[in-house]
mmCIF file of C-alpha atoms and ligand atoms in Angstrom:
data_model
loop_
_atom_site.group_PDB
_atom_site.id
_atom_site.type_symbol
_atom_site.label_atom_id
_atom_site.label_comp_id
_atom_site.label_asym_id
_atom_site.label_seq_id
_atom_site.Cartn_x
_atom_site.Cartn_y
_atom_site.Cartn_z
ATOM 1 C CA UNK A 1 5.838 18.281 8.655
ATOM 2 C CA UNK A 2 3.091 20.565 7.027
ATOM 3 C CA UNK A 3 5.925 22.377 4.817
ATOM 4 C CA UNK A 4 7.070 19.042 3.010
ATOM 5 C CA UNK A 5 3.949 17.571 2.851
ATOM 6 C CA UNK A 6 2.866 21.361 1.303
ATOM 7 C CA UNK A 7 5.666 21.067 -1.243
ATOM 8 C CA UNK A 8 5.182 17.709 -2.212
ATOM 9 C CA UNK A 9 1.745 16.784 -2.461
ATOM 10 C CA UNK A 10 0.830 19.402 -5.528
ATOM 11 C CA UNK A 11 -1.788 16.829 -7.355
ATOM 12 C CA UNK A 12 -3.854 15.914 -4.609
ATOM 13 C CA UNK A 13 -3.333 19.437 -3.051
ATOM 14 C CA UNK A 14 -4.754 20.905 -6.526
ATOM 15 C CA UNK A 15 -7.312 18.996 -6.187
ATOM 16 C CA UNK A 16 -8.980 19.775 -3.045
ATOM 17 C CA UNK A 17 -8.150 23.643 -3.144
ATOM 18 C CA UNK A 18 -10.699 23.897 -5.722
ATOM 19 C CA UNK A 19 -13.670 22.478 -2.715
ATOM 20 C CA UNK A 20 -13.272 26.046 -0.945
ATOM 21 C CA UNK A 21 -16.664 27.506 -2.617
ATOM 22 C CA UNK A 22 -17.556 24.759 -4.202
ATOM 23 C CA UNK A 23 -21.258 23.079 -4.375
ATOM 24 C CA UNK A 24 -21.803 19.202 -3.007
ATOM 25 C CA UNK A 25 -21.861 18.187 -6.804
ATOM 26 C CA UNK A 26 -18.543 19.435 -7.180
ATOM 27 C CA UNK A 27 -16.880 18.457 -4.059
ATOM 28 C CA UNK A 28 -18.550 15.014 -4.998
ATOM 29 C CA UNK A 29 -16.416 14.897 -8.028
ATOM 30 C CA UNK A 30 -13.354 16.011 -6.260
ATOM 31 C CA UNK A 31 -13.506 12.968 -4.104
ATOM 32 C CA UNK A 32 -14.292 10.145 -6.499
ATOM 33 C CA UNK A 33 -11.529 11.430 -8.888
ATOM 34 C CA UNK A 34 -9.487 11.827 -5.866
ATOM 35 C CA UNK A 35 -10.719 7.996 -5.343
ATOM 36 C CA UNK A 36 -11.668 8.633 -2.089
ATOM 37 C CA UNK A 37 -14.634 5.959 -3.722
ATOM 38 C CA UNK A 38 -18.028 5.727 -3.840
ATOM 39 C CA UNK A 39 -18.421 4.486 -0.334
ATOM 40 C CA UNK A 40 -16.783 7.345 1.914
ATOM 41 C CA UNK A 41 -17.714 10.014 -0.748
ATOM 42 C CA UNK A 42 -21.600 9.288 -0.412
ATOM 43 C CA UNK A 43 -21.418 9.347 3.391
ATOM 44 C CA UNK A 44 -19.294 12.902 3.384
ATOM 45 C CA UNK A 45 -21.709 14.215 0.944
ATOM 46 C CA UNK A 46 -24.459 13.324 3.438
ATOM 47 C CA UNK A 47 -22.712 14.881 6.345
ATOM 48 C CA UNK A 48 -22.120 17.939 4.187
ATOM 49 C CA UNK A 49 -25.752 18.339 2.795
ATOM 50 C CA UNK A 50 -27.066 17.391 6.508
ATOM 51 C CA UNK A 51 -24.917 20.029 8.506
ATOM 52 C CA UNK A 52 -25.656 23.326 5.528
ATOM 53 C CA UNK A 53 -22.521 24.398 7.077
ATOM 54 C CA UNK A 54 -19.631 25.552 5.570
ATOM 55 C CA UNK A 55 -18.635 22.168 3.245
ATOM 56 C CA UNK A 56 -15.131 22.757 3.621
ATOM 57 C CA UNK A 57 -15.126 22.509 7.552
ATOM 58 C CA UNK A 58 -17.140 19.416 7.206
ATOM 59 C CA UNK A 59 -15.386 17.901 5.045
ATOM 60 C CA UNK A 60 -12.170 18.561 6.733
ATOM 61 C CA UNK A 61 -13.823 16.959 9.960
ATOM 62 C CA UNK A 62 -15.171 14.000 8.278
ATOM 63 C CA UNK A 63 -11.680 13.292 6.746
ATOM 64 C CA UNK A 64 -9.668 13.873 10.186
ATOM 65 C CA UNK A 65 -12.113 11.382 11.733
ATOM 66 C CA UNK A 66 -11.566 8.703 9.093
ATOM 67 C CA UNK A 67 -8.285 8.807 9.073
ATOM 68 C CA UNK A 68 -7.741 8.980 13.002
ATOM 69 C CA UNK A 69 -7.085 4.933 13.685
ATOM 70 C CA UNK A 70 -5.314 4.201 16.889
ATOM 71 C CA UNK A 71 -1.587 3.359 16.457
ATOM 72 C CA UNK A 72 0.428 1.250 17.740
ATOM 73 C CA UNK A 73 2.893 2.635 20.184
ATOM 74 C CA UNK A 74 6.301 1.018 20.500
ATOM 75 C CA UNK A 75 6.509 -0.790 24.371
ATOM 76 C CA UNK A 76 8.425 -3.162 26.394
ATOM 77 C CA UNK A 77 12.855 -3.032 25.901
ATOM 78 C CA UNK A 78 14.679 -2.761 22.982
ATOM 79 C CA UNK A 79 15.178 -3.675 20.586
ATOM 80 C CA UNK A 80 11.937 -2.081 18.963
ATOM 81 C CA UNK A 81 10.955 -4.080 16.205
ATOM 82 C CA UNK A 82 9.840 -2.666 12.664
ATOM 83 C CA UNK A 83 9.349 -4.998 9.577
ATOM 84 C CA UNK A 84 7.947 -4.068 6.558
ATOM 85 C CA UNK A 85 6.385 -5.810 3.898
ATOM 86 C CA UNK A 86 4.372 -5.355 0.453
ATOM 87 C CA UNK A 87 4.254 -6.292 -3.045
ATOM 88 C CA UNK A 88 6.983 -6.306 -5.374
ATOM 89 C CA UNK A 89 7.884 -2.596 -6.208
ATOM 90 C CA UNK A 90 5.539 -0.738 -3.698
ATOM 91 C CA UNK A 91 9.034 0.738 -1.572
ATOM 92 C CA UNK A 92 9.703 -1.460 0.864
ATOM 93 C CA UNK A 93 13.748 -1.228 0.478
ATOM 94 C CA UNK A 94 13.745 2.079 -0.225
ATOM 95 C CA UNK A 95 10.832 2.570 3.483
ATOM 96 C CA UNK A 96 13.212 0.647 5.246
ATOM 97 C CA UNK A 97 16.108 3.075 4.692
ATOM 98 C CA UNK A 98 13.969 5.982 5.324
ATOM 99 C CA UNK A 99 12.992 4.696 8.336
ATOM 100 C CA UNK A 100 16.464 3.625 9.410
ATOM 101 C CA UNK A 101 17.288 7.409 8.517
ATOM 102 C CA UNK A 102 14.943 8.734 10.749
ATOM 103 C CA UNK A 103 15.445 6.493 13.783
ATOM 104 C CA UNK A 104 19.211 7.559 13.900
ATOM 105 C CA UNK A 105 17.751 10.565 15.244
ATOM 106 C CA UNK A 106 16.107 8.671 18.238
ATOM 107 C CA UNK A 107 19.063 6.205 18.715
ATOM 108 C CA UNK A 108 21.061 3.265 17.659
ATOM 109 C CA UNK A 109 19.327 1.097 14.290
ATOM 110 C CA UNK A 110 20.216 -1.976 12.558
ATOM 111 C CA UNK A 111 19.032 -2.952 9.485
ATOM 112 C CA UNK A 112 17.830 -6.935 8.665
ATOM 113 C CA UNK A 113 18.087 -7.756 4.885
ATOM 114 C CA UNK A 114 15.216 -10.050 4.475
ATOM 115 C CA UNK A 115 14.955 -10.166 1.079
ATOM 116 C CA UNK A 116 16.735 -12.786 -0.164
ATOM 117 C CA UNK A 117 15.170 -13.763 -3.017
ATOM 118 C CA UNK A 118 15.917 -11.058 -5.350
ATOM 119 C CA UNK A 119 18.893 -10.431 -6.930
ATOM 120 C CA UNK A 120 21.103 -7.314 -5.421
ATOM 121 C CA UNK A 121 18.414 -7.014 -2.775
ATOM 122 C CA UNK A 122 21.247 -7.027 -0.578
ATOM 123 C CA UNK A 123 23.708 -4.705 -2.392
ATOM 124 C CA UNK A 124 20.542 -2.104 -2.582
ATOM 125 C CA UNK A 125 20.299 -1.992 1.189
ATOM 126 C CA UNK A 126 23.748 -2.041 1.749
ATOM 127 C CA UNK A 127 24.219 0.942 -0.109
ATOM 128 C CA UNK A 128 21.055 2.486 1.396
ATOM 129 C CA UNK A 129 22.901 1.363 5.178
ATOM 130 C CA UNK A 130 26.618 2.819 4.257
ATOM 131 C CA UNK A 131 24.775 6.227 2.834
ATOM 132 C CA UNK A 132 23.045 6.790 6.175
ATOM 133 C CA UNK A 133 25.799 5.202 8.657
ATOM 134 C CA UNK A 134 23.986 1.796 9.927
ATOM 135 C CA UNK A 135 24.670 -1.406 10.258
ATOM 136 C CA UNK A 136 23.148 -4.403 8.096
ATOM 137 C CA UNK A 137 22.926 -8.173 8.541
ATOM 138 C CA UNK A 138 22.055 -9.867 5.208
ATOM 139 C CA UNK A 139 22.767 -12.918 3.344
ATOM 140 C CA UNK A 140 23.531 -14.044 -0.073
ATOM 141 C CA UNK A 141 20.766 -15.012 -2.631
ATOM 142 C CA UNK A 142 18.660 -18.117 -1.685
ATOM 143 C CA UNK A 143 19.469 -18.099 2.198
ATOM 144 C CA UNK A 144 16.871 -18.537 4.581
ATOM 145 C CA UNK A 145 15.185 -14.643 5.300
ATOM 146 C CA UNK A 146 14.466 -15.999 8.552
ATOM 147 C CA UNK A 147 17.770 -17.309 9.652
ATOM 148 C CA UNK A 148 18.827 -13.428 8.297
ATOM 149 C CA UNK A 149 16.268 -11.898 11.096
ATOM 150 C CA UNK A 150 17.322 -13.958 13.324
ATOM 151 C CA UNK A 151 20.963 -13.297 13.401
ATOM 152 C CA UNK A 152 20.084 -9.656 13.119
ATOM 153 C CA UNK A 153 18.153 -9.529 16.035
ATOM 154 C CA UNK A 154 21.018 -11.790 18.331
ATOM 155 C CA UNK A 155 23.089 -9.045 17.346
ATOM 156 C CA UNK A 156 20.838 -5.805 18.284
ATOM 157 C CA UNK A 157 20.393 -7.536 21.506
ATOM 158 C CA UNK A 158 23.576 -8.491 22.416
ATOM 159 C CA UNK A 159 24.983 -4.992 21.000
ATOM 160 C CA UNK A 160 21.930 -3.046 22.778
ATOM 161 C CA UNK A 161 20.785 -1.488 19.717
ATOM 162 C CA UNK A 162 17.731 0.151 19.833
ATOM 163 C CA UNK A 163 15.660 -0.653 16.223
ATOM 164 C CA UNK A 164 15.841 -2.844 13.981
ATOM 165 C CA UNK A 165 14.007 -2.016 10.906
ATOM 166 C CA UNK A 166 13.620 -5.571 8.956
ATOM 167 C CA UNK A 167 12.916 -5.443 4.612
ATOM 168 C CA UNK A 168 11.493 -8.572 2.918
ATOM 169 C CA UNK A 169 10.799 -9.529 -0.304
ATOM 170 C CA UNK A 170 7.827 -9.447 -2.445
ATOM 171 C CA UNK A 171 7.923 -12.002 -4.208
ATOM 172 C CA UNK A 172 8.361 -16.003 -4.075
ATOM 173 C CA UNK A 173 7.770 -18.726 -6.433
ATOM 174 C CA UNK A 174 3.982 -18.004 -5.058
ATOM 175 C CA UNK A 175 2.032 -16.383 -2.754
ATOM 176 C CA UNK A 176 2.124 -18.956 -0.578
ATOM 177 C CA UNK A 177 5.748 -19.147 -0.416
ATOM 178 C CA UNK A 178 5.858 -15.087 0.030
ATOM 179 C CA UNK A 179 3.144 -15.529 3.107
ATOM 180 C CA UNK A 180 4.766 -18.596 4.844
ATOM 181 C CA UNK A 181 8.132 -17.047 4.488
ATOM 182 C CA UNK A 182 6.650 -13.842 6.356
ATOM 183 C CA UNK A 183 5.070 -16.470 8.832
ATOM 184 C CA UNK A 184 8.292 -17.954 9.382
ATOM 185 C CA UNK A 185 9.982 -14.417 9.928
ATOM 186 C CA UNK A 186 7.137 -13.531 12.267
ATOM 187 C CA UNK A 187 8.034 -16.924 14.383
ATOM 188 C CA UNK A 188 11.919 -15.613 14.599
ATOM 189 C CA UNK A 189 10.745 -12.201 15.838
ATOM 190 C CA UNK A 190 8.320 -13.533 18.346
ATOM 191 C CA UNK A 191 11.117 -15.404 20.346
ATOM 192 C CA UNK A 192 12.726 -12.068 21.155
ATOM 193 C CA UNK A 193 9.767 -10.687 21.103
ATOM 194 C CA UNK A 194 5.954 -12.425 22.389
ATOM 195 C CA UNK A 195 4.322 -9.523 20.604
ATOM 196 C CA UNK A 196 6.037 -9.771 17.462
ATOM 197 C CA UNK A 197 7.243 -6.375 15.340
ATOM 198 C CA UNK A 198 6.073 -3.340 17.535
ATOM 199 C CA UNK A 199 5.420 -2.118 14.121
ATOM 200 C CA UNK A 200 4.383 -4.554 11.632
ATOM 201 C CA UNK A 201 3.786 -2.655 8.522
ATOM 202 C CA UNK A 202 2.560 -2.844 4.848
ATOM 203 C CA UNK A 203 3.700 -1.005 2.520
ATOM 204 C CA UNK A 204 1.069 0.261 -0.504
ATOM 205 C CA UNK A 205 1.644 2.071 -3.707
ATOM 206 C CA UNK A 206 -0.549 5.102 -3.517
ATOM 207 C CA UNK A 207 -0.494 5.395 -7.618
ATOM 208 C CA UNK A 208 -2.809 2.391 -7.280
ATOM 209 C CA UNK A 209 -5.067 3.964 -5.785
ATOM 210 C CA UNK A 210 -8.448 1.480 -4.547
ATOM 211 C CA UNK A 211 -7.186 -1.386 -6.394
ATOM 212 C CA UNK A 212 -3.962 -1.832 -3.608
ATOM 213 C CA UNK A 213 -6.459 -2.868 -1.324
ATOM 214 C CA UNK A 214 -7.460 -6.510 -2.734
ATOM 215 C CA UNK A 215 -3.259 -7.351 -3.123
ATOM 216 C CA UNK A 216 -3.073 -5.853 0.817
ATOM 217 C CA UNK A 217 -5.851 -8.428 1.715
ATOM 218 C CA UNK A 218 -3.350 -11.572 1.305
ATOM 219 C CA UNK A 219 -0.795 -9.650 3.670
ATOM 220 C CA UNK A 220 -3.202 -8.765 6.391
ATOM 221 C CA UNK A 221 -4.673 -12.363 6.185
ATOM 222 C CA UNK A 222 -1.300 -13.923 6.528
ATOM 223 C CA UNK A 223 0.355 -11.729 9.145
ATOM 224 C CA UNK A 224 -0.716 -9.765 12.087
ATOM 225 C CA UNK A 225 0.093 -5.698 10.172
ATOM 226 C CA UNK A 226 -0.837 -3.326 12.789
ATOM 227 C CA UNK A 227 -0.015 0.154 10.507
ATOM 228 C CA UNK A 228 0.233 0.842 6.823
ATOM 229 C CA UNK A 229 2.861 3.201 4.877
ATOM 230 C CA UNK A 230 1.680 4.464 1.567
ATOM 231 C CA UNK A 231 4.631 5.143 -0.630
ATOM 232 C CA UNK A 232 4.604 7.349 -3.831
ATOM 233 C CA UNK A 233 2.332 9.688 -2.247
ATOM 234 C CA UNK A 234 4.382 11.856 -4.410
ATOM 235 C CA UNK A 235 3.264 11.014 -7.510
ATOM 236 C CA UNK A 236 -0.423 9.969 -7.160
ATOM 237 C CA UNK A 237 -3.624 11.802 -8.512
ATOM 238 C CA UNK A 238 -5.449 9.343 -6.634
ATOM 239 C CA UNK A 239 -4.356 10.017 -3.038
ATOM 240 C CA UNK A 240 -7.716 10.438 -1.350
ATOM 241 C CA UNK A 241 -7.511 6.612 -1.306
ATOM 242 C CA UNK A 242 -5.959 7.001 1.888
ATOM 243 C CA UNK A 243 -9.462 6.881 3.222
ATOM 244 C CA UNK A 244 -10.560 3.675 1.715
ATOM 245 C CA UNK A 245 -7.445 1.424 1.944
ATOM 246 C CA UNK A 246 -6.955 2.424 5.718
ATOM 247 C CA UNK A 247 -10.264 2.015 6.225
ATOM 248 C CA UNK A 248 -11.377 -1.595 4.653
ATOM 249 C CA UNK A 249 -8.150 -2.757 6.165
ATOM 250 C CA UNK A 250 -8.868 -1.399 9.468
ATOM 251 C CA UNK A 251 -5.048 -0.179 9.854
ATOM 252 C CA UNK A 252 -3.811 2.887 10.635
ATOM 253 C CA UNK A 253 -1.388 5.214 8.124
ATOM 254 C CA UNK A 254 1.726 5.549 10.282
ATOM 255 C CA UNK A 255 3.919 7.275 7.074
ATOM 256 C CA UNK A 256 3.727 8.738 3.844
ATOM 257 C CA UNK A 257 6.517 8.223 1.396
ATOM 258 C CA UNK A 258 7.049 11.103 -0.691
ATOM 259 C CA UNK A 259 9.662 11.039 -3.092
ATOM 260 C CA UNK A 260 12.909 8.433 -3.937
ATOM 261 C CA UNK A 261 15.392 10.310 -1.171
ATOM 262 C CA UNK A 262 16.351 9.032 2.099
ATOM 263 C CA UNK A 263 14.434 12.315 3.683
ATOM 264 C CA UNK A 264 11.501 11.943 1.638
ATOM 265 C CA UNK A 265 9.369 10.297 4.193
ATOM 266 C CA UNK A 266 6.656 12.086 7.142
ATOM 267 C CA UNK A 267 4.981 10.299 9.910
ATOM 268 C CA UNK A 268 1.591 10.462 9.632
ATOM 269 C CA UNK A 269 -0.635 13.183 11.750
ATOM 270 C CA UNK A 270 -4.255 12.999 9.953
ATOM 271 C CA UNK A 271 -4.837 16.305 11.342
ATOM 272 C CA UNK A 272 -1.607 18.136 9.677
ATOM 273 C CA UNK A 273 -2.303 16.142 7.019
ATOM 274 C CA UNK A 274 -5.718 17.755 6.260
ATOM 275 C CA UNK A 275 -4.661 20.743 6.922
ATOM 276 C CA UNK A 276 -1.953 20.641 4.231
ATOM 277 C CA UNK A 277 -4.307 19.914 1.479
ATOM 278 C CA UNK A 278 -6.667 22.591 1.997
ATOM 279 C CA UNK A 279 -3.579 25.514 2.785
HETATM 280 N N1 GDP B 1 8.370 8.924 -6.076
HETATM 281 C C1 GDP B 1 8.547 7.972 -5.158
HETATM 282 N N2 GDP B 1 9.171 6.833 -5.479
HETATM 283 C C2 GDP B 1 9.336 5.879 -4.537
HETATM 284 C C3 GDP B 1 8.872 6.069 -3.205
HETATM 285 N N3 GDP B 1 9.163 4.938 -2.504
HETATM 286 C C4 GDP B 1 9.802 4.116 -3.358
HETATM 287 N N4 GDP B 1 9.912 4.659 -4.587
HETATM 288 C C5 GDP B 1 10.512 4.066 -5.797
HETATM 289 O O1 GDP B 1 9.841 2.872 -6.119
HETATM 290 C C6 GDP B 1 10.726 1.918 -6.716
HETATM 291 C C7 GDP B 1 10.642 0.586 -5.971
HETATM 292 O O2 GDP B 1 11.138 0.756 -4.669
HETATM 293 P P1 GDP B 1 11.785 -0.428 -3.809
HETATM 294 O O3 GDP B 1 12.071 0.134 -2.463
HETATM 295 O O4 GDP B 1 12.902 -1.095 -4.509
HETATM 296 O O5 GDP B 1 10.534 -1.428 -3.725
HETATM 297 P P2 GDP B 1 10.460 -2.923 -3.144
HETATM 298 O O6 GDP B 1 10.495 -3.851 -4.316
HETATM 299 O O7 GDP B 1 9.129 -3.007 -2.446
HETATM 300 O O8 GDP B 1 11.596 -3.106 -2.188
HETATM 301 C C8 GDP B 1 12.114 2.558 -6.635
HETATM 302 O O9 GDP B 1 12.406 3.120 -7.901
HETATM 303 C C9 GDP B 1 11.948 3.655 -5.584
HETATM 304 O O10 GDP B 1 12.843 4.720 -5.769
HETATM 305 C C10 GDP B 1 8.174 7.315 -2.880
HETATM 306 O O11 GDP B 1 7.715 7.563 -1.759
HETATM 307 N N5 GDP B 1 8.057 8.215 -3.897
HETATM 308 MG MG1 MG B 2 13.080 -4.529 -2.002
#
């Protein structure tokens, strides 16, 4: 995991190799512009200037430790449960392949179309489902997501498949609609399920930066998310977000998208993490 994340993460990587030598003022700046924020940057600083140890080592602790959320852990019989939701555009089609990718590896998937609201959300799946070799349950345009879930889940039961990785859409007439459709998805899950999704995640676009975290607040106020995946991790300047968003939200970072393929995704170990953006 180190390797991709290595290859792949040259903003934010740039960034933080410069903190080697570097005084507190400097490593200060790193972090803001990193968007780490004002919050987490002050009380790293602190640490730093407290300890008069070598900053890099502290800093590197300070960021394993806020990063280092328990996760969930995937229990009871299959099928294992993973739905993803998020804002229009933050990746939660293109997630939900990824993570149907990698799950082949650890046995049978299924993938739930549960968008059903925008056009070709179907047909972009689909294509996503044929590329990798999985099966799909979706639904024309307008059909009831949950109804989709449902059937989708009678089907990985009955055919003892082992995951079922569930997309949705990001947008509805309002955010009302979007939230009480997720509720009613949520419902369909928990009858196969009392604990609902064994992951129950949100994706966030890390070019955002800080300001994903007020548009995450309506998802983790309508539905019970128990891990994030920042997406685009690839492309941001602004990655030391991480920190904040995972932090106010009080959910843990479970994967990182990093790039547009099928492979570009790694699960989430804060301590290789770290470690790749100081190599
Ligand atoms: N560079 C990069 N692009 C991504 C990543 N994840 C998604 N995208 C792109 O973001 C756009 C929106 O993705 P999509 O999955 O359709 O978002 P959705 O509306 O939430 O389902 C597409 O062009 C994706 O290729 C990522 O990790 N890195
Ligand atoms: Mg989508």
């Amino acid at each position: 995991m180190i390797g991709k994340l290595f290859t792949k993460l040259t903003g934010i990587r740039e960034a933080f190799s410069t903190v080697k030598k570097a005084s507190p003022e400097t490593i200060e700046d790193v972090l803001l512009q990193a968007d780490v924020g004002v919050r987490y940057t002050s009380a790293i600083l602190q640490k730093i200037l407290k300890q008069k140890d070598d900053a890099q080592a502290v800093l590197k602790d300070e960021m394993i430790r806020l990063l280092s959320l328990p996760k969930p852990v995937m229990a009871g019989p299959p099928p294992h449960i993973i739905m993803v939701s998020g804002v229009n555009g933050s990746g939660k089609t293109t997630t939900a392949a990824k993570l149907a990718n990698l799950y082949t590896q650890r046995g049978t998937v299924l993938m739930a179309s549960g968008d059903t609201y925008r056009d070709a959300a179907y047909e972009q799946l689909g294509t996503w489902a044929r590329r990798i070799g999985v099966e799909i349950v979706g639904s024309q345009k307008g059909q009831d997501a949950a109804a989709v879930v449902f059937d989708a889940l009678a089907k990985a039961t009955s055919k003892k498949i082992e995951y079922v990785i569930v997309d949705t859409a990001g947008r509805l007439h309002t955010r009302t609609d979007l939230m009480e459709e997720l509720k009613k998805i949520m419902r369909v899950i928990v009858k196969f399920k009392d604990e609902g999704p064994d992951y129950n995640l949100l994706t966030v676009d890390s070019t955002l930066g800080q300001n994903s975290i007020q548009q995450a607040r309506i998802f983790t106020e309508g539905i019970d998310l128990n891990g994030l995946i920042l997406t685009k991790y690839d492309g941001t300047a602004k990655g030391g977000a991480i920190i904040p968003i995972s932090n106010e939200l009080r959910l843990p970072v479970l994967y990182l998208g990093i790039g547009e393929g099928v492979d570009d995704i790694v699960e989430f170990d804060p301590e290789d993490f770290v470690h790749a953006l100081f190599e």
